[in-house]
């Protein structure tokens, strides 16, 4: 399975992300954005996926 195929599988879920973020209370939006960025950076730096 190629990287592009894996990304294509997740595309339908991206439509729900802005809606979920819009429904969060204002102070929580900033915290969730920071948490998402931290998790993404941690996964990127700690795991070697071979892609």
Tab-separated table of N, CA, C and O in Angstrom:
chain	number	residue	atom	x	y	z
A	1	UNK	N	0.836	-1.164	0.000
A	1	UNK	CA	0.000	0.000	0.000
A	1	UNK	C	0.894	1.245	0.000
A	1	UNK	O	1.819	1.342	0.790
A	2	UNK	N	0.613	2.150	-0.874
A	2	UNK	CA	1.441	3.346	-0.967
A	2	UNK	C	0.938	4.418	-0.006
A	2	UNK	O	-0.176	4.353	0.515
A	3	UNK	N	1.750	5.430	0.205
A	3	UNK	CA	1.368	6.535	1.081
A	3	UNK	C	0.137	7.248	0.525
A	3	UNK	O	-0.752	7.638	1.278
A	4	UNK	N	0.073	7.434	-0.765
A	4	UNK	CA	-1.061	8.130	-1.368
A	4	UNK	C	-2.363	7.358	-1.134
A	4	UNK	O	-3.414	7.968	-0.915
A	5	UNK	N	-2.315	6.057	-1.172
A	5	UNK	CA	-3.516	5.262	-0.945
A	5	UNK	C	-3.991	5.415	0.499
A	5	UNK	O	-5.198	5.547	0.752
A	6	UNK	N	-3.079	5.418	1.439
A	6	UNK	CA	-3.443	5.592	2.841
A	6	UNK	C	-4.062	6.966	3.072
A	6	UNK	O	-5.050	7.100	3.780
A	7	UNK	N	-3.491	7.987	2.474
A	7	UNK	CA	-4.040	9.335	2.620
A	7	UNK	C	-5.421	9.432	1.980
A	7	UNK	O	-6.297	10.119	2.493
A	8	UNK	N	-5.636	8.759	0.879
A	8	UNK	CA	-6.926	8.815	0.196
A	8	UNK	C	-8.020	8.195	1.049
A	8	UNK	O	-9.161	8.654	1.064
A	9	UNK	N	-7.689	7.176	1.809
A	9	UNK	CA	-8.663	6.521	2.666
A	9	UNK	C	-9.187	7.487	3.728
A	9	UNK	O	-10.358	7.453	4.090
A	10	UNK	N	-8.334	8.386	4.217
A	10	UNK	CA	-8.731	9.309	5.283
A	10	UNK	C	-9.441	10.552	4.775
A	10	UNK	O	-9.982	11.320	5.573
A	11	UNK	N	-9.470	10.805	3.485
A	11	UNK	CA	-10.069	12.028	2.949
A	11	UNK	C	-11.523	12.243	3.352
A	11	UNK	O	-11.900	13.374	3.678
A	12	UNK	N	-12.394	11.244	3.351
A	12	UNK	CA	-13.784	11.511	3.766
A	12	UNK	C	-13.906	12.038	5.200
A	12	UNK	O	-14.828	12.776	5.513
A	13	UNK	N	-12.976	11.677	6.062
A	13	UNK	CA	-13.038	12.128	7.451
A	13	UNK	C	-12.647	13.589	7.608
A	13	UNK	O	-12.984	14.220	8.606
A	14	UNK	N	-11.936	14.146	6.642
A	14	UNK	CA	-11.503	15.536	6.763
A	14	UNK	C	-12.668	16.511	6.691
A	14	UNK	O	-12.542	17.638	7.154
A	15	UNK	N	-13.782	16.088	6.150
A	15	UNK	CA	-14.950	16.966	6.103
A	15	UNK	C	-15.519	17.224	7.498
A	15	UNK	O	-16.143	18.255	7.738
A	16	UNK	N	-15.315	16.308	8.414
A	16	UNK	CA	-15.862	16.453	9.763
A	16	UNK	C	-14.963	17.270	10.680
A	16	UNK	O	-15.414	17.757	11.717
A	17	UNK	N	-13.701	17.435	10.342
A	17	UNK	CA	-12.776	18.137	11.230
A	17	UNK	C	-13.128	19.615	11.432
A	17	UNK	O	-13.137	20.083	12.575
A	18	UNK	N	-13.413	20.395	10.379
A	18	UNK	CA	-13.786	21.796	10.626
A	18	UNK	C	-15.079	21.916	11.436
A	18	UNK	O	-15.199	22.801	12.287
A	19	UNK	N	-16.019	21.038	11.185
A	19	UNK	CA	-17.261	21.071	11.940
A	19	UNK	C	-17.012	20.777	13.412
A	19	UNK	O	-17.532	21.458	14.311
A	20	UNK	N	-16.191	19.789	13.687
A	20	UNK	CA	-15.877	19.449	15.077
A	20	UNK	C	-15.144	20.600	15.762
A	20	UNK	O	-15.421	20.916	16.926
A	21	UNK	N	-14.233	21.262	15.061
A	21	UNK	CA	-13.509	22.385	15.648
A	21	UNK	C	-14.431	23.579	15.882
A	21	UNK	O	-14.286	24.304	16.865
A	22	UNK	N	-15.388	23.799	14.994
A	22	UNK	CA	-16.314	24.924	15.143
A	22	UNK	C	-17.242	24.728	16.334
A	22	UNK	O	-17.704	25.713	16.921
A	23	UNK	N	-17.516	23.512	16.715
A	23	UNK	CA	-18.425	23.245	17.820
A	23	UNK	C	-17.749	23.316	19.191
A	23	UNK	O	-18.429	23.288	20.211
A	24	UNK	N	-16.424	23.406	19.206
A	24	UNK	CA	-15.720	23.511	20.483
A	24	UNK	C	-15.871	24.917	21.057
A	24	UNK	O	-15.950	25.891	20.315
A	25	UNK	N	-15.898	25.051	22.370
A	25	UNK	CA	-15.889	26.391	22.967
A	25	UNK	C	-14.590	27.111	22.618
A	25	UNK	O	-13.557	26.483	22.385
A	26	UNK	N	-14.629	28.421	22.589
A	26	UNK	CA	-13.488	29.208	22.134
A	26	UNK	C	-12.168	28.899	22.840
A	26	UNK	O	-11.152	28.707	22.190
A	27	UNK	N	-12.096	28.873	24.175
A	27	UNK	CA	-10.809	28.558	24.820
A	27	UNK	C	-10.324	27.144	24.503
A	27	UNK	O	-9.126	26.894	24.434
A	28	UNK	N	-11.252	26.215	24.300
A	28	UNK	CA	-10.857	24.838	24.026
A	28	UNK	C	-10.280	24.696	22.620
A	28	UNK	O	-9.452	23.819	22.385
A	29	UNK	N	-10.689	25.550	21.698
A	29	UNK	CA	-10.185	25.448	20.326
A	29	UNK	C	-8.677	25.603	20.295
A	29	UNK	O	-7.980	24.857	19.625
A	30	UNK	N	-8.154	26.564	21.001
A	30	UNK	CA	-6.706	26.807	20.999
A	30	UNK	C	-5.963	25.634	21.634
A	30	UNK	O	-4.920	25.205	21.148
A	31	UNK	N	-6.516	25.072	22.724
A	31	UNK	CA	-5.863	23.955	23.398
A	31	UNK	C	-5.837	22.723	22.505
A	31	UNK	O	-4.825	22.042	22.427
A	32	UNK	N	-6.957	22.428	21.825
A	32	UNK	CA	-7.009	21.250	20.954
A	32	UNK	C	-6.086	21.419	19.759
A	32	UNK	O	-5.478	20.453	19.295
A	33	UNK	N	-5.964	22.623	19.223
A	33	UNK	CA	-5.040	22.855	18.117
A	33	UNK	C	-3.600	22.616	18.564
A	33	UNK	O	-2.819	21.977	17.848
A	34	UNK	N	-3.254	23.105	19.741
A	34	UNK	CA	-1.903	22.881	20.268
A	34	UNK	C	-1.653	21.399	20.532
A	34	UNK	O	-0.567	20.883	20.241
A	35	UNK	N	-2.651	20.702	21.073
A	35	UNK	CA	-2.499	19.271	21.337
A	35	UNK	C	-2.335	18.491	20.038
A	35	UNK	O	-1.512	17.575	19.954
A	36	UNK	N	-3.101	18.860	19.023
A	36	UNK	CA	-2.993	18.176	17.738
A	36	UNK	C	-1.611	18.389	17.123
A	36	UNK	O	-1.003	17.454	16.601
A	37	UNK	N	-1.108	19.609	17.196
A	37	UNK	CA	0.222	19.894	16.660
A	37	UNK	C	1.294	19.122	17.426
A	37	UNK	O	2.231	18.577	16.819
A	38	UNK	N	1.168	19.046	18.746
A	38	UNK	CA	2.154	18.325	19.549
A	38	UNK	C	2.151	16.833	19.234
A	38	UNK	O	3.216	16.214	19.094
A	39	UNK	N	0.971	16.249	19.091
A	39	UNK	CA	0.887	14.821	18.762
A	39	UNK	C	1.456	14.565	17.366
A	39	UNK	O	2.204	13.602	17.166
A	40	UNK	N	1.133	15.418	16.422
A	40	UNK	CA	1.651	15.237	15.065
A	40	UNK	C	3.170	15.329	15.038
A	40	UNK	O	3.838	14.514	14.383
A	41	UNK	N	3.728	16.289	15.748
A	41	UNK	CA	5.188	16.411	15.798
A	41	UNK	C	5.831	15.232	16.517
A	41	UNK	O	6.884	14.746	16.101
A	42	UNK	N	5.204	14.759	17.587
A	42	UNK	CA	5.748	13.616	18.317
A	42	UNK	C	5.748	12.362	17.451
A	42	UNK	O	6.749	11.636	17.396
A	43	UNK	N	4.658	12.117	16.772
A	43	UNK	CA	4.583	10.945	15.895
A	43	UNK	C	5.611	11.062	14.779
A	43	UNK	O	6.305	10.097	14.445
A	44	UNK	N	5.730	12.249	14.217
A	44	UNK	CA	6.672	12.463	13.121
A	44	UNK	C	8.114	12.251	13.567
A	44	UNK	O	8.930	11.731	12.803
A	45	UNK	N	8.442	12.643	14.780
A	45	UNK	CA	9.826	12.545	15.239
A	45	UNK	C	10.168	11.210	15.898
A	45	UNK	O	11.323	10.799	15.896
A	46	UNK	N	9.168	10.526	16.464
A	46	UNK	CA	9.452	9.307	17.197
A	46	UNK	C	9.276	8.024	16.391
A	46	UNK	O	9.856	7.007	16.741
A	47	UNK	N	8.464	8.079	15.366
A	47	UNK	CA	8.205	6.876	14.573
A	47	UNK	C	8.821	6.992	13.195
A	47	UNK	O	8.693	8.018	12.536
A	48	UNK	N	9.483	5.962	12.792
A	48	UNK	CA	10.010	5.900	11.433
A	48	UNK	C	9.101	4.990	10.627
A	48	UNK	O	9.048	3.792	10.859
A	49	UNK	N	8.358	5.576	9.702
A	49	UNK	CA	7.374	4.811	8.966
A	49	UNK	C	7.924	4.223	7.660
A	49	UNK	O	7.305	3.372	7.072
A	50	UNK	N	9.026	4.712	7.191
A	50	UNK	CA	9.584	4.196	5.947
A	50	UNK	C	9.005	4.876	4.701
A	50	UNK	O	9.319	4.469	3.591
A	51	UNK	N	8.167	5.886	4.923
A	51	UNK	CA	7.610	6.603	3.792
A	51	UNK	C	8.409	7.829	3.576
A	51	UNK	O	8.258	8.770	3.094
